[in-house]
Every structure is written in structure tokens, then in C-alpha cells.
CSV table of C-alpha atoms in Angstrom, one decimal:
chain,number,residue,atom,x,y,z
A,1,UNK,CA,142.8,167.9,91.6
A,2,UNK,CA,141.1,168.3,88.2
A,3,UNK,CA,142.9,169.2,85.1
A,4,UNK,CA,141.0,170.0,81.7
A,5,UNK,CA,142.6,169.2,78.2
A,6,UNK,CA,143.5,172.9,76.5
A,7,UNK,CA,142.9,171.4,72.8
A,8,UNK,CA,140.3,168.2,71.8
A,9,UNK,CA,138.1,166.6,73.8
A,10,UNK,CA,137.7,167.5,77.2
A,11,UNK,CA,139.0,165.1,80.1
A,12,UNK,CA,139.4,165.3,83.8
A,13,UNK,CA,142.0,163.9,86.3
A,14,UNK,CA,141.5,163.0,89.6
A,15,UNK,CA,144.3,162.7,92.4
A,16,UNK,CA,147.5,163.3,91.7
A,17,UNK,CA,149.2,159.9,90.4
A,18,UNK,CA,151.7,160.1,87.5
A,19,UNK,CA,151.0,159.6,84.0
A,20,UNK,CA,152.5,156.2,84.0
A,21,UNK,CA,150.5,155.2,87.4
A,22,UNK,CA,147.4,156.0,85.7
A,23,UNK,CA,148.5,153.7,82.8
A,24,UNK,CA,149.4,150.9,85.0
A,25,UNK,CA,146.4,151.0,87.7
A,26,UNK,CA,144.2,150.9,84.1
A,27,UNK,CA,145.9,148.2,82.8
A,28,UNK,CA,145.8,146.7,86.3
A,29,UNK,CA,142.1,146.8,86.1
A,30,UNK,CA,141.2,145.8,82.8
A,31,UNK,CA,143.3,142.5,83.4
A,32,UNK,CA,141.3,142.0,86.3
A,33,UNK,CA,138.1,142.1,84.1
A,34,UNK,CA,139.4,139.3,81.6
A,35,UNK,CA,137.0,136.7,82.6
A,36,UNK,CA,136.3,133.9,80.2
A,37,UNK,CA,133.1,135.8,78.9
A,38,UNK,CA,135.1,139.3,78.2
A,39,UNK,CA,138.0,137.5,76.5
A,40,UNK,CA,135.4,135.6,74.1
A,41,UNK,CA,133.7,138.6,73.7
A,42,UNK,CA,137.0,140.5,72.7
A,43,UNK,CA,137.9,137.5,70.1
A,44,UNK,CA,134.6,137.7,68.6
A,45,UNK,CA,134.3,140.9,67.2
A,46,UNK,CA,133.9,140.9,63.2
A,47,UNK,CA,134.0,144.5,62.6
A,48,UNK,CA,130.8,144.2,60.7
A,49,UNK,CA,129.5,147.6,61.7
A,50,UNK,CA,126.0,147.1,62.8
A,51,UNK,CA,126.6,148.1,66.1
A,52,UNK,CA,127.5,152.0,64.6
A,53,UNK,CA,123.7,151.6,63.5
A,54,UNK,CA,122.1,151.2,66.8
A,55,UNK,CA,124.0,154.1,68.4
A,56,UNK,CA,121.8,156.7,68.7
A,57,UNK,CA,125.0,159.1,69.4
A,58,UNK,CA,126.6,157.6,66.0
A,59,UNK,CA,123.1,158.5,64.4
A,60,UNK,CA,122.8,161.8,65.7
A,61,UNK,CA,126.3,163.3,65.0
A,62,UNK,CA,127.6,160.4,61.8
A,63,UNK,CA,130.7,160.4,63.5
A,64,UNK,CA,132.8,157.5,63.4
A,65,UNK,CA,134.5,158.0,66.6
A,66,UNK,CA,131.3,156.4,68.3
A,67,UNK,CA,130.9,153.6,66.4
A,68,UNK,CA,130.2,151.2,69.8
A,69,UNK,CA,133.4,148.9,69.1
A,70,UNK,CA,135.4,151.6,68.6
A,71,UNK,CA,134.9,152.8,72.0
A,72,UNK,CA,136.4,149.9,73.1
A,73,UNK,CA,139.5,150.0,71.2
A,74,UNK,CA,141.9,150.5,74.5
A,75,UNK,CA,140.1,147.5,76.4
A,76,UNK,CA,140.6,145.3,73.2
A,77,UNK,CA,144.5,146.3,73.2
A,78,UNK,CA,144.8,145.6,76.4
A,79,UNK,CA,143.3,142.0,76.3
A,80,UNK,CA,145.7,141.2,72.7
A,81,UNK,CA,148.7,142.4,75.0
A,82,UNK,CA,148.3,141.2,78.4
A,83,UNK,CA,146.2,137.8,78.2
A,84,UNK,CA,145.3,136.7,75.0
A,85,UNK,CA,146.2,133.3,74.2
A,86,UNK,CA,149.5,134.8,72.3
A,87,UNK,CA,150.0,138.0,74.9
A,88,UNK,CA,153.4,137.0,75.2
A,89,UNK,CA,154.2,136.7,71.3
A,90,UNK,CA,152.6,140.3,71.0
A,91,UNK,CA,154.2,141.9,73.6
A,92,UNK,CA,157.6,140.3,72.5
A,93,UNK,CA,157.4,141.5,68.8
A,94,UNK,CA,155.6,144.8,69.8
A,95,UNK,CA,152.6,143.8,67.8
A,96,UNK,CA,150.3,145.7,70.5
A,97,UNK,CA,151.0,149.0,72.0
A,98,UNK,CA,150.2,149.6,75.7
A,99,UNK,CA,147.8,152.7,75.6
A,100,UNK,CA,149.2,156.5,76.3
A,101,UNK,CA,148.5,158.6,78.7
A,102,UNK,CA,147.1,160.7,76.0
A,103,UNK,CA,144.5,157.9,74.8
A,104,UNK,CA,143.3,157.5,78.2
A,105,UNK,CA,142.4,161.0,77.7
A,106,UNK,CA,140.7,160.8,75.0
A,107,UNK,CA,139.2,157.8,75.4
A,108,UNK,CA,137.2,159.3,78.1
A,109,UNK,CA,134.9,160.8,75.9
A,110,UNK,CA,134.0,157.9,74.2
A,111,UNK,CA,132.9,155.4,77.3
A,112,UNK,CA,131.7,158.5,79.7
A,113,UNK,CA,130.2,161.5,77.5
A,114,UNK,CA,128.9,159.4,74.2
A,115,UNK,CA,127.9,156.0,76.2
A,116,UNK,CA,125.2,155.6,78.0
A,117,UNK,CA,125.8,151.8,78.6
A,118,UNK,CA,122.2,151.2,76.9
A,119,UNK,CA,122.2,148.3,75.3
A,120,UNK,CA,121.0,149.0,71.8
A,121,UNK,CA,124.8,147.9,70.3
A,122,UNK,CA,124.9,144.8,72.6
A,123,UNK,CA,121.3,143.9,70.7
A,124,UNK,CA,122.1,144.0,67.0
A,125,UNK,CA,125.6,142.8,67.3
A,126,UNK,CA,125.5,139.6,65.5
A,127,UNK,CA,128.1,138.3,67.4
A,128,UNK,CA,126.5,138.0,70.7
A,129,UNK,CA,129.0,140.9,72.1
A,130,UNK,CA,127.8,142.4,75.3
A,131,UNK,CA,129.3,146.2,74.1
A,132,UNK,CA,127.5,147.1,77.0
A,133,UNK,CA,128.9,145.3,79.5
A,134,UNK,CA,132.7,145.5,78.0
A,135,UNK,CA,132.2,149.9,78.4
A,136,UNK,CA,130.8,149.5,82.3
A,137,UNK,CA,134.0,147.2,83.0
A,138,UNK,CA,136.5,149.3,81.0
A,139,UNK,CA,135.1,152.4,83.1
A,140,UNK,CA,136.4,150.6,86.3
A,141,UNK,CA,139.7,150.6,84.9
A,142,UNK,CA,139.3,154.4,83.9
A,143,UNK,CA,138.2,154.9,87.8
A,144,UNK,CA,141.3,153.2,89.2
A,145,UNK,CA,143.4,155.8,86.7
A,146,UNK,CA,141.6,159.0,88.4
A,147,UNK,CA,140.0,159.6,84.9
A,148,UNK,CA,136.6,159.9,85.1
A,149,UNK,CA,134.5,163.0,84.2
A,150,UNK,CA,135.0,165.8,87.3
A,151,UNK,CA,130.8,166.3,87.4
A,152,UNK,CA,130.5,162.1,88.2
A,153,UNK,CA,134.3,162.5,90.7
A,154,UNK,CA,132.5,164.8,92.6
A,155,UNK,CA,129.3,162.9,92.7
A,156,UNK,CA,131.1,159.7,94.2
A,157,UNK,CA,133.1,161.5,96.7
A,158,UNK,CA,129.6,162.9,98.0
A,159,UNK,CA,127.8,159.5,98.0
A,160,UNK,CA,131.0,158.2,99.7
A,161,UNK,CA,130.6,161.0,102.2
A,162,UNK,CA,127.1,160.7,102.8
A,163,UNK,CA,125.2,157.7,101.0
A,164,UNK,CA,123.7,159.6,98.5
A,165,UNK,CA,125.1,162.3,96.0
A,166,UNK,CA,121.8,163.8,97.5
A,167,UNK,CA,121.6,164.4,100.9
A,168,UNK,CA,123.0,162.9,103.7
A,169,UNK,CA,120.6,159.9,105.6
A,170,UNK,CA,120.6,162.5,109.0
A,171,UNK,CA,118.5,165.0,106.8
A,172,UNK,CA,116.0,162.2,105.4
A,173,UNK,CA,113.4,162.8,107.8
A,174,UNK,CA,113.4,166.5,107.2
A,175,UNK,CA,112.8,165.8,103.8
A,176,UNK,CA,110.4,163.5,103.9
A,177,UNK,CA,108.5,165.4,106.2
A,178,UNK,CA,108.5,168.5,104.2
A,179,UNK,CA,107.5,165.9,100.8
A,180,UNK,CA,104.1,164.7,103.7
A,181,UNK,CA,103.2,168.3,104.5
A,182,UNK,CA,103.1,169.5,100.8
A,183,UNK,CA,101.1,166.7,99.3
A,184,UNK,CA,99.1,165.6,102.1
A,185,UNK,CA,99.9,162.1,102.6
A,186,UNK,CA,102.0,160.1,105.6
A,187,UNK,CA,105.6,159.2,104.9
A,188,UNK,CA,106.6,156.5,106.9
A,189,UNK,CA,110.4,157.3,108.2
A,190,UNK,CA,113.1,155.0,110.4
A,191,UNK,CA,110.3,152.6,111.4
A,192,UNK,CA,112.3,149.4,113.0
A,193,UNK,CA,110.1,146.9,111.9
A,194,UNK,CA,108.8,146.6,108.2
A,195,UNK,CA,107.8,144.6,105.1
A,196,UNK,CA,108.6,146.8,102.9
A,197,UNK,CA,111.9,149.1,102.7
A,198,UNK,CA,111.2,152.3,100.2
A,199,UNK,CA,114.2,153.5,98.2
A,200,UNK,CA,114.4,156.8,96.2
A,201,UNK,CA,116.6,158.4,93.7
A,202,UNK,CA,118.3,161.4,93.8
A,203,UNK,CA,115.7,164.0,92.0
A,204,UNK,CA,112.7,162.3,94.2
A,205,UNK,CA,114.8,164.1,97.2
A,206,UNK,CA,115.0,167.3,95.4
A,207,UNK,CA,111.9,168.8,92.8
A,208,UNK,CA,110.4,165.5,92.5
A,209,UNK,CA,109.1,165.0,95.7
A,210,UNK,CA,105.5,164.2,94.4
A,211,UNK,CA,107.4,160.6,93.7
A,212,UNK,CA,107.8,159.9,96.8
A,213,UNK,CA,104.4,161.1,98.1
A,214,UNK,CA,102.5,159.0,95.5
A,215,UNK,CA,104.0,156.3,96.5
A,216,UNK,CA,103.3,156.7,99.6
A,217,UNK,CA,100.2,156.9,98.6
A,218,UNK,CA,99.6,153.8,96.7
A,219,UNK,CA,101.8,152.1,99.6
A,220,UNK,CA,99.2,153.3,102.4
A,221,UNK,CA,95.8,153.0,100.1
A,222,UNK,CA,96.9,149.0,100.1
A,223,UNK,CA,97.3,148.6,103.9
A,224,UNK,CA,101.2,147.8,103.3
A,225,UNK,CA,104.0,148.1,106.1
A,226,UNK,CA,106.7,150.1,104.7
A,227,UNK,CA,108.9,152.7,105.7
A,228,UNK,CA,112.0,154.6,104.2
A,229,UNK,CA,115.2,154.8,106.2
A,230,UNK,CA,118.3,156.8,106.8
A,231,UNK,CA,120.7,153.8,106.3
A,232,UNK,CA,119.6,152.8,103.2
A,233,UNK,CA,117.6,155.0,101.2
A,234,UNK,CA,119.4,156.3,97.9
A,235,UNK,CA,118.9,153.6,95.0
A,236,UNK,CA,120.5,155.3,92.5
A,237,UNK,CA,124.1,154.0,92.4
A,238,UNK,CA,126.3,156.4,90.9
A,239,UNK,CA,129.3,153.7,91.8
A,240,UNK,CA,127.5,151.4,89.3
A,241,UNK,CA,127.8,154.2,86.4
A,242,UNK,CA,131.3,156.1,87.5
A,243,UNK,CA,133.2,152.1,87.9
A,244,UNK,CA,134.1,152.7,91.3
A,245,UNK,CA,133.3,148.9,92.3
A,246,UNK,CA,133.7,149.7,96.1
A,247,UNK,CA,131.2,152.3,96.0
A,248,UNK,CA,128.7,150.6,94.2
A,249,UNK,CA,129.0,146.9,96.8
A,250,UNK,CA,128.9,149.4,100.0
A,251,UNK,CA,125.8,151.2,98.7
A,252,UNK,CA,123.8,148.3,97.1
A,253,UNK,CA,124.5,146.9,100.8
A,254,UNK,CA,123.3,149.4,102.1
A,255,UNK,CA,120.1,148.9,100.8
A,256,UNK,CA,119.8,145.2,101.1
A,257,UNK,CA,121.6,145.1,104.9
A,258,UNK,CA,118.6,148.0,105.9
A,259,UNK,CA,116.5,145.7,104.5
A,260,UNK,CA,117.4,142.8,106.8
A,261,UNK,CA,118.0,145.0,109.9
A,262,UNK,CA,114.3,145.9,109.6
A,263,UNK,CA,112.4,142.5,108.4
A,264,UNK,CA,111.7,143.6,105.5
A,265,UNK,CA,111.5,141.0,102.9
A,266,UNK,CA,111.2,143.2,99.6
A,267,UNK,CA,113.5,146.4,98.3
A,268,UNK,CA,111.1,148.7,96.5
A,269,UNK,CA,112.9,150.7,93.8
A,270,UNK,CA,111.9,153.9,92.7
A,271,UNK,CA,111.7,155.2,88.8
A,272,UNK,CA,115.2,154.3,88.0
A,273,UNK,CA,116.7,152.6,85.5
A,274,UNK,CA,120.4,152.5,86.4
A,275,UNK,CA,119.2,151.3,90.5
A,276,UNK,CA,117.5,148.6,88.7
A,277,UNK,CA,120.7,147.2,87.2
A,278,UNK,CA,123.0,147.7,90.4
A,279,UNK,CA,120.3,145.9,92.4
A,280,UNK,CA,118.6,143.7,90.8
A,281,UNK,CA,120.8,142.2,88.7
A,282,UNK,CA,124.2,143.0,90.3
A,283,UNK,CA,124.0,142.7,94.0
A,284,UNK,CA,123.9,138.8,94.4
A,285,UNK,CA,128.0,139.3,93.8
A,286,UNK,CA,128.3,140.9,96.9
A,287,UNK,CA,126.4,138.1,99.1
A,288,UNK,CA,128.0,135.3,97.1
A,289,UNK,CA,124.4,133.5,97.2
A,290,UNK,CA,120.5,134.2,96.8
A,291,UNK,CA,119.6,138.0,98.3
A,292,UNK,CA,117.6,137.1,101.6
A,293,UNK,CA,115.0,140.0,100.2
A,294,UNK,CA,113.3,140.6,96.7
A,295,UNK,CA,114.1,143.6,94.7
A,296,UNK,CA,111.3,145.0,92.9
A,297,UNK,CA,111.4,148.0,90.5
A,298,UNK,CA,108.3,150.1,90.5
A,299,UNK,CA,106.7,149.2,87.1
A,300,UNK,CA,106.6,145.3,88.4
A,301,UNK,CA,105.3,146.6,91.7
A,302,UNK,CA,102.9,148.6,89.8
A,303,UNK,CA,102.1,145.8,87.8
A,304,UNK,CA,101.3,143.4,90.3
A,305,UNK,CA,99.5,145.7,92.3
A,306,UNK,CA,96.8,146.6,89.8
A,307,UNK,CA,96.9,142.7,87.9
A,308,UNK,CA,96.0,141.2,91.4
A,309,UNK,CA,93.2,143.8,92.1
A,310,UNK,CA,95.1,145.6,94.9
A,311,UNK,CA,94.6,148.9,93.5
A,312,UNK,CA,92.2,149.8,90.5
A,313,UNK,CA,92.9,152.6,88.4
A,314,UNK,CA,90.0,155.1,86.6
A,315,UNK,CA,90.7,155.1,83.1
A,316,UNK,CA,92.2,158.6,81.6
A,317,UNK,CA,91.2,157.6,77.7
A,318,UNK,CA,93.4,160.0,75.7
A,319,UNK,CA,96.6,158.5,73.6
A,320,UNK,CA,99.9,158.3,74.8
A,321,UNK,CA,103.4,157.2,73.3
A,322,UNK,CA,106.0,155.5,76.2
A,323,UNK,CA,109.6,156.1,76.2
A,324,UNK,CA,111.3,152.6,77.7
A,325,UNK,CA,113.7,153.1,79.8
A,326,UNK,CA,117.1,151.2,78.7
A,327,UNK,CA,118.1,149.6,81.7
A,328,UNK,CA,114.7,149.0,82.9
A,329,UNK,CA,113.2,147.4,79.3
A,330,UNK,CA,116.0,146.3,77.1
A,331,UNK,CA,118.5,145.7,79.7
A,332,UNK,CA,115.9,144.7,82.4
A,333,UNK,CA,113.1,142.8,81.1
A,334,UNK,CA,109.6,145.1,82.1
A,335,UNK,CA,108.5,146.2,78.1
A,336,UNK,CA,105.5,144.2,79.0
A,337,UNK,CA,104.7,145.4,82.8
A,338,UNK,CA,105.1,148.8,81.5
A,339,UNK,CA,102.3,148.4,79.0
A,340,UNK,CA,100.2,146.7,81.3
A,341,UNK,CA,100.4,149.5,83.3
A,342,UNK,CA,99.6,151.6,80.4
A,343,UNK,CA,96.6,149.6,79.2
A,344,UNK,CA,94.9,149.7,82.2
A,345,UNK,CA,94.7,153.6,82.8
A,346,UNK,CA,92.9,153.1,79.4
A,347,UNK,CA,95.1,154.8,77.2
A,348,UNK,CA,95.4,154.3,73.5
A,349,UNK,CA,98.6,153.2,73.0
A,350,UNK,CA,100.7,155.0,70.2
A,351,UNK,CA,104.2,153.4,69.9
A,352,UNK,CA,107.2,155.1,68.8
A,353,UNK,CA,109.2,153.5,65.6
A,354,UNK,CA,111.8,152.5,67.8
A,355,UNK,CA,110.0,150.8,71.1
A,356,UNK,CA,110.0,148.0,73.5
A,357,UNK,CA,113.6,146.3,73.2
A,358,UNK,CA,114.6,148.1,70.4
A,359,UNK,CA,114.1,151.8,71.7
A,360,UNK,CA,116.2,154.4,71.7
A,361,UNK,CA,118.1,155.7,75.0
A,362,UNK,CA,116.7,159.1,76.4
A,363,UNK,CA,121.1,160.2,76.0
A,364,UNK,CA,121.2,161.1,79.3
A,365,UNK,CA,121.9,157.2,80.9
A,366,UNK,CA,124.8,155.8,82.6
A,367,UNK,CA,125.8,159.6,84.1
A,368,UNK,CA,125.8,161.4,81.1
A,369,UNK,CA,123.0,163.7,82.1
A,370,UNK,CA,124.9,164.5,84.8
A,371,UNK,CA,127.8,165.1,82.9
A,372,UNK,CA,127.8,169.1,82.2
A,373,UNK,CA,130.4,168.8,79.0
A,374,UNK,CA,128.7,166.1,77.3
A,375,UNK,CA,125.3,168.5,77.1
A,376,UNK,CA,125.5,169.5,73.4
A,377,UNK,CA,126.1,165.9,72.4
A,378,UNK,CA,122.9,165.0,74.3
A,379,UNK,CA,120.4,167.4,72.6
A,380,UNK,CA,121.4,166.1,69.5
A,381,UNK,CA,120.2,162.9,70.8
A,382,UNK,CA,116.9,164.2,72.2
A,383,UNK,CA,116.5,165.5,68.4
A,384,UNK,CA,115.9,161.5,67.2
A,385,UNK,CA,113.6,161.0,70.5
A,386,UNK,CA,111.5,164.6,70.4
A,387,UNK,CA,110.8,163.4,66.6
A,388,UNK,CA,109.6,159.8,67.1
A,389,UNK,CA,107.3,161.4,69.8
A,390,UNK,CA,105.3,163.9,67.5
A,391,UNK,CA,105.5,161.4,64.3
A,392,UNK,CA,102.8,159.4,66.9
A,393,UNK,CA,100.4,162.2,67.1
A,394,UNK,CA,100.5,161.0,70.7
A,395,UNK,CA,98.6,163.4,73.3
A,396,UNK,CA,100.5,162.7,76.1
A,397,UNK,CA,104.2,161.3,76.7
A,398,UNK,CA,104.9,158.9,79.4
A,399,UNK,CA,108.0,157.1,80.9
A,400,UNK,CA,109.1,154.9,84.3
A,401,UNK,CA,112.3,156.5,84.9
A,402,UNK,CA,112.5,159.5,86.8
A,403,UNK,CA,116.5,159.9,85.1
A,404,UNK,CA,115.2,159.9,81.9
A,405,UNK,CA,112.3,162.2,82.6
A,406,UNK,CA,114.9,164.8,84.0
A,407,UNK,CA,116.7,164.1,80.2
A,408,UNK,CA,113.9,164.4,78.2
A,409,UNK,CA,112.5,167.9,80.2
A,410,UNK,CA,116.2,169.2,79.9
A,411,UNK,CA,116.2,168.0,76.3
A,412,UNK,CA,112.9,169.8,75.8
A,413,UNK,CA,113.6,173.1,77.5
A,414,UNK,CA,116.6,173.1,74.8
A,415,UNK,CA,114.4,172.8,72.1
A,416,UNK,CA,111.4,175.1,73.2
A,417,UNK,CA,109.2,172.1,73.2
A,418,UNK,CA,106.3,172.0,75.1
A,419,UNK,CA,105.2,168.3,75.2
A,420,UNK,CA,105.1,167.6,79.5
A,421,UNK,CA,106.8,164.6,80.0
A,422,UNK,CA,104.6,162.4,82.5
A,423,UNK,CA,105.7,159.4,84.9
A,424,UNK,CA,104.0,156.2,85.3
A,425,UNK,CA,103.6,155.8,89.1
A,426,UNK,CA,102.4,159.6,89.5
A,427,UNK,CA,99.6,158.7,86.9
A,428,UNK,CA,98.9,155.4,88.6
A,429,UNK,CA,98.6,157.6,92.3
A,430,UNK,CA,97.1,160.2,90.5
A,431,UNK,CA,94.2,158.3,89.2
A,432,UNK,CA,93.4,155.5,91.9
A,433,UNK,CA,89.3,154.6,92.2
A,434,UNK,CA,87.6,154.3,95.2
């Protein structure tokens, strides 16, 4: 059942709990996620600001509402009330309100439509805050309540359903198949035995097929044993963005159980940012130890590839300007494979003002290009982005997420600009020497 807000900002409901359930399996939730890091992290807060200054939807609109911290005012509450060293003196003189119904509501704006979970706050904060972090565990807490946008609900109940909010795994060799035929190159499917287990997300399925076939491409031009496989295909996580924890373990395992069924010792990730956090850096918490495979994200793979004279690219010699992908760069560590990458197609690198760890999100991160209502708030965000880009003088544009490639077209489209936004690995496959 979904229900929309008549006046303010929208909200959804899932299910069909009461308005004091919701409260309770929230506050359930965000108790749960009191850890000794979150609690220092809620003590530390100075109110000093900077983080408002590093939100590029704070930027775009100067509205105070999305000043970072604020956004985690109902999580902060609940910490003060429930277990903060003096939880029982606030609750008993009434010092800290348990949240309403109605600012659940709200609030769901502020952590799903104007949060992309990208970092740039978690940088600046002087403090050592992990804003980032806080707004992904306050989201499981929002899940629990049924309050979650209905374009992400419906999402998770079709990746429940079929592994992917895609396609189901039975149609995977149809797919890939029709991806072979149209660009001429092999598409290993289902093999049993394999080094190397191929992932995808969700667009490479759909209009970005080319993704897949140039990396089949680069993965057959290096001799490599690889396949793709019905069981564990989709990377993209959308458990990891909505805060549906059991979602997210059963599809990371997915993955990483495939993996092991078929010998392979290494998870190739595709050209997303938000499979590169679920995997890489998440999934040991499922296993309780070291992964028994390595996950790899495409730029490193890339990266590798080309620095150990595996592949060798012809140079293209134009300039270009990179958009880094938050969770891949700032959140994941690859600013320098990226440019690598970049340097040895022979491009002249332009960067943007804001670049490398300190560059600004694409909007669209952490479901909110997925999230229909939050789509004016995210053009004004491509505004910043679409401005850094010309102030380069750049003649081409490139990234290595395919989720931020689909924001930054959309965000084009919107503004009748024409610059083509380009992706890493299809330049790499599209350019390979003899």
C-alpha cells in the first residue's frame, strides 16, 4: 500500500503497520545501529556548518533543510533518548522527544531524495563525522518503518523476486545472447568452471548492452576464463541504498557464493559505484572472515590490465575532463587508477574545480536517480556539474560509473545540452591495439 502526503514534501508508506508501529520498529532500528563508532560520532558534532558547504544539494537550492547534520536530526534524537550515557535522565525529564509519525514523513526527504550518501560532508567535517555512514544506517531504520520512497519499494520487492530489479537470472542468457549477436563478440554464460565471475548492473541489461560486450571483449582479447551467471549476476545492490539489510547480505551472497560454486577466485564489477561499496567494502560482514574471492571494480581491473601490458591501448589525443564517481573515488579509493586509465589513452587531462576526492556527486547516487519525485531537485544539481564541465574547455567528458552516466545524460537531456557523456571501459574496448 502506498500513501502520498496531500501538503509538503512527498513521502510513501509501505505495508500497512500503524503509525505508532512505524515509530517503534524505527526506533527499534536505530538502537540497533548505536555501535561505539555511531554514538561517538553522534557526541561529536559541533554544529560548525561546514558540512552545509560540501552539499552539493545545500549549494544548489541554499536551503537549510539540507544542511548534512540536519538530515540527521531524528537519528541524533534517538541516540540522546534511548542510549546515551544519560538516556534515562532525558527520557525521565522529557528533555528528548521520541520522533512523530509526521517527522518520519518528512524526514524522508531529507535522507532519500536530497542524500546521495556521497561523502563530500563526511570529508570536510572537522570532527571526523562519517555523515555518510550515519544517513545509510538511519535509512535501515526508515526501511523497518515501511517508509522508503515507493520508486526504491518497488525496486526491492523485484530484486527480492528475481535477483535483480532488472530481469530475472532465467532470462540472462537471452540477454546476453541478444548483447553477442549485436556487437559481435562471445558472451560467456552459466559456464561451471571459471576464474573469473562477470557481474553487471542494471542499465548494462537494458540500453547499455555495449558494457557488457566490451567487456567481453577485453576479457576474451586477454585469453581470460570468465563467464556471467544466472545465480549471481546483478551487482548493483539496491538493498545497500534502500536499508533493507536482508536484501543487500542475500544479494552480495549471491555474488560471492556463485563465485565459489564455479572456482572462480575474482568478482569482476561492472561501472558502478554503489556495487563497489556493497561488495567491496561491506560483504566481509556477511562471512565473518576474509572473502575466499577478490572483488575488483572495473577501473582497477582496467588499470592492472593495461599497467602490466595485458592490453595496450591506441592513443585518442583530444582533451577530456573526468567526473569521479563518489563511491568509487572518494568513498572507494580509485582517483588514481582512474587517471591512469585516462593517461594512457593519451588524453589531455582537463580537471574539473572540484575533482579527485573532493568532487562533486553526479545527484543521482544512493537511489535518487531512481527516485521519480526527487527529479527537479536533481537537475539543479547537474546545473553545478554541467558548469564545471564547459569552464574546462574539455572536448570530451568521461566517467566509470554507468549510474552516474544515466544521471548526467538525464541531467543533460533536461538542459538541452549536447556534451555525450562517455565511459571508461567502452573507450578502453573501443580503442585496444593489435
Amino acid at each position: 500500500m502506498t500513501t502520498a502526503a496531500t501538503a509538503g514534501p512527498a513521502f510513501d508508506k509501505q505495508g500497512d503497520l500503524g503509525d505508532q508501529a512505524r515509530i517503534d520498529a524505527a526506533l527499534r532500528s536505530f538502537v540497533r545501529e548505536f555501535g561505539v563508532t555511531a554514538a561517538l560520532h553522534m557526541e561529536s558534532c559541533v554544529r560548525c556548518g561546514m558540512c552545509a558547504e560540501a552539499c552539493h544539494f545545500h549549494i544548489a537550492t541554499g536551503e537549510a533543510k539540507y544542511t548534512p547534520v540536519y538530515k540527521l536530526e531524528l537519528f541524533r534524537r534517538a541516540y540522546f533518548r534511548e542510549v546515551s550515557p544519560f538516556a534515562p535522565v532525558v527520557r525521565a525529564l522529557g528533555l528528548v522527544k521520541k520522533p512523530t509519525i509526521a517527522e518520519l514523513e518528512r524526514w524522508q526527504e531529507l535522507i532519500y531524495d536530497s542524500c546521495t550518501m556521497c561523502g563530500r560532508c563526511t570529508m570536510v567535517c572537522p570532527m571526523g563525522i562519517d555523515i555518510a555512514e550515519l544517513v545509510k544506517e538511519a535509512r535501515h531504520g526508515m526501511f523497518k518503518a515501511g517508509l522508503i520512497p515507493e520508486r526504491l519499494a518497488l525496486m526491492d520487492r523485484t530484486a527480492k523476486e528475481w535477483g535483480s530489479p532488472a530481469t530475472p537470472g532465467e532470462d540472462l542468457p537471452d540477454i546476453l545472447a541478444e548483447a553477442s549477436e549485436a556487437h559481435g563478440v562471445p558472451i560467456a554464460c552459466g559456464a561451471s568452471q571459471a576464474d573469473i565471475l562477470v557481474t553487471a548492473a542494471p542499465a548494462e541489461l537494458g540500453e547499455h548492452t555495449k558494457a557488457l560486450a566490451d567487456t567481453a571483449k577485453i576479457l576474451n582479447r586477454i585469453g581470460a576464463s570468465w563467464t556471467m551467471h544466472p545465480e549471481g549476476f546483478d551487482a548493483s545492490n539496491i538493498g545497500f541504498n534502500n536499508g533493507d539489510l536482508p536484501l543487500q547480505e542475500r544479494l552480495t551472497r549471491a555474488l560471492i557464493d556463485t563465485a565459489v560454486k564455479i572456482g572462480a577466485k575474482t568478482v569482476l564489477l561492472p561501472e558502478c559505484g554503489h556495487a563497489y561499496g556493497a561488495a567491496r567494502w561491506e560483504a566481509a560482514k556477511w562471512y565473518g572472515a576474509a572473502l575466499p574471492v577478490r572483488i575488483v571494480h572495473m577501473t582497477e581491473f582496467l588499470d592492472e590490465l593495461l599497467a602490466s601490458g595485458r592490453i595496450r591501448v591506441k592513443p585518442i589525443g583530444a582533451s577530456a575532463t573526468f567526473h569521479d564517481p563518489c563511491q568509487i573515488v572518494r568513498r572507494g579509493g580509485l582517483e588514481a587508477a582512474a587517471r591512469r586509465v585516462l593517461a594512457a589513452l593519451g588524453f589531455e587531462l582537463r580537471e574539473l574545480k572540484d575533482h579527485g576526492l573532493a568532487g562533486f556527486c553526479c545527484g543521482g547516487g544512493g537511489g535518487v536517480v531512481s527516485n521519480q519525485r526527487a527529479t527537479p531537485l536533481r537537475h539543479k544539481v547537474f546545473a553545478m556539474k554541467q558548469a564545471q564541465v564547459e569552464a574546462t574547455g574539455a572536448e570530451r567528458f568521461v566517467t566509470s560509473c554507468g549510474q552516474c552516466r544515466i544521471t548526467l545524460e538525464q541531467g543533460a537531456k533536461h538542459a538541452h545540452w549536447n556534451k555525450k557523456v562517455e565511459s571508461l571501459l567502452e573507450l578502453v574496448a573501443d580503442n585496444l591495439a593489435d
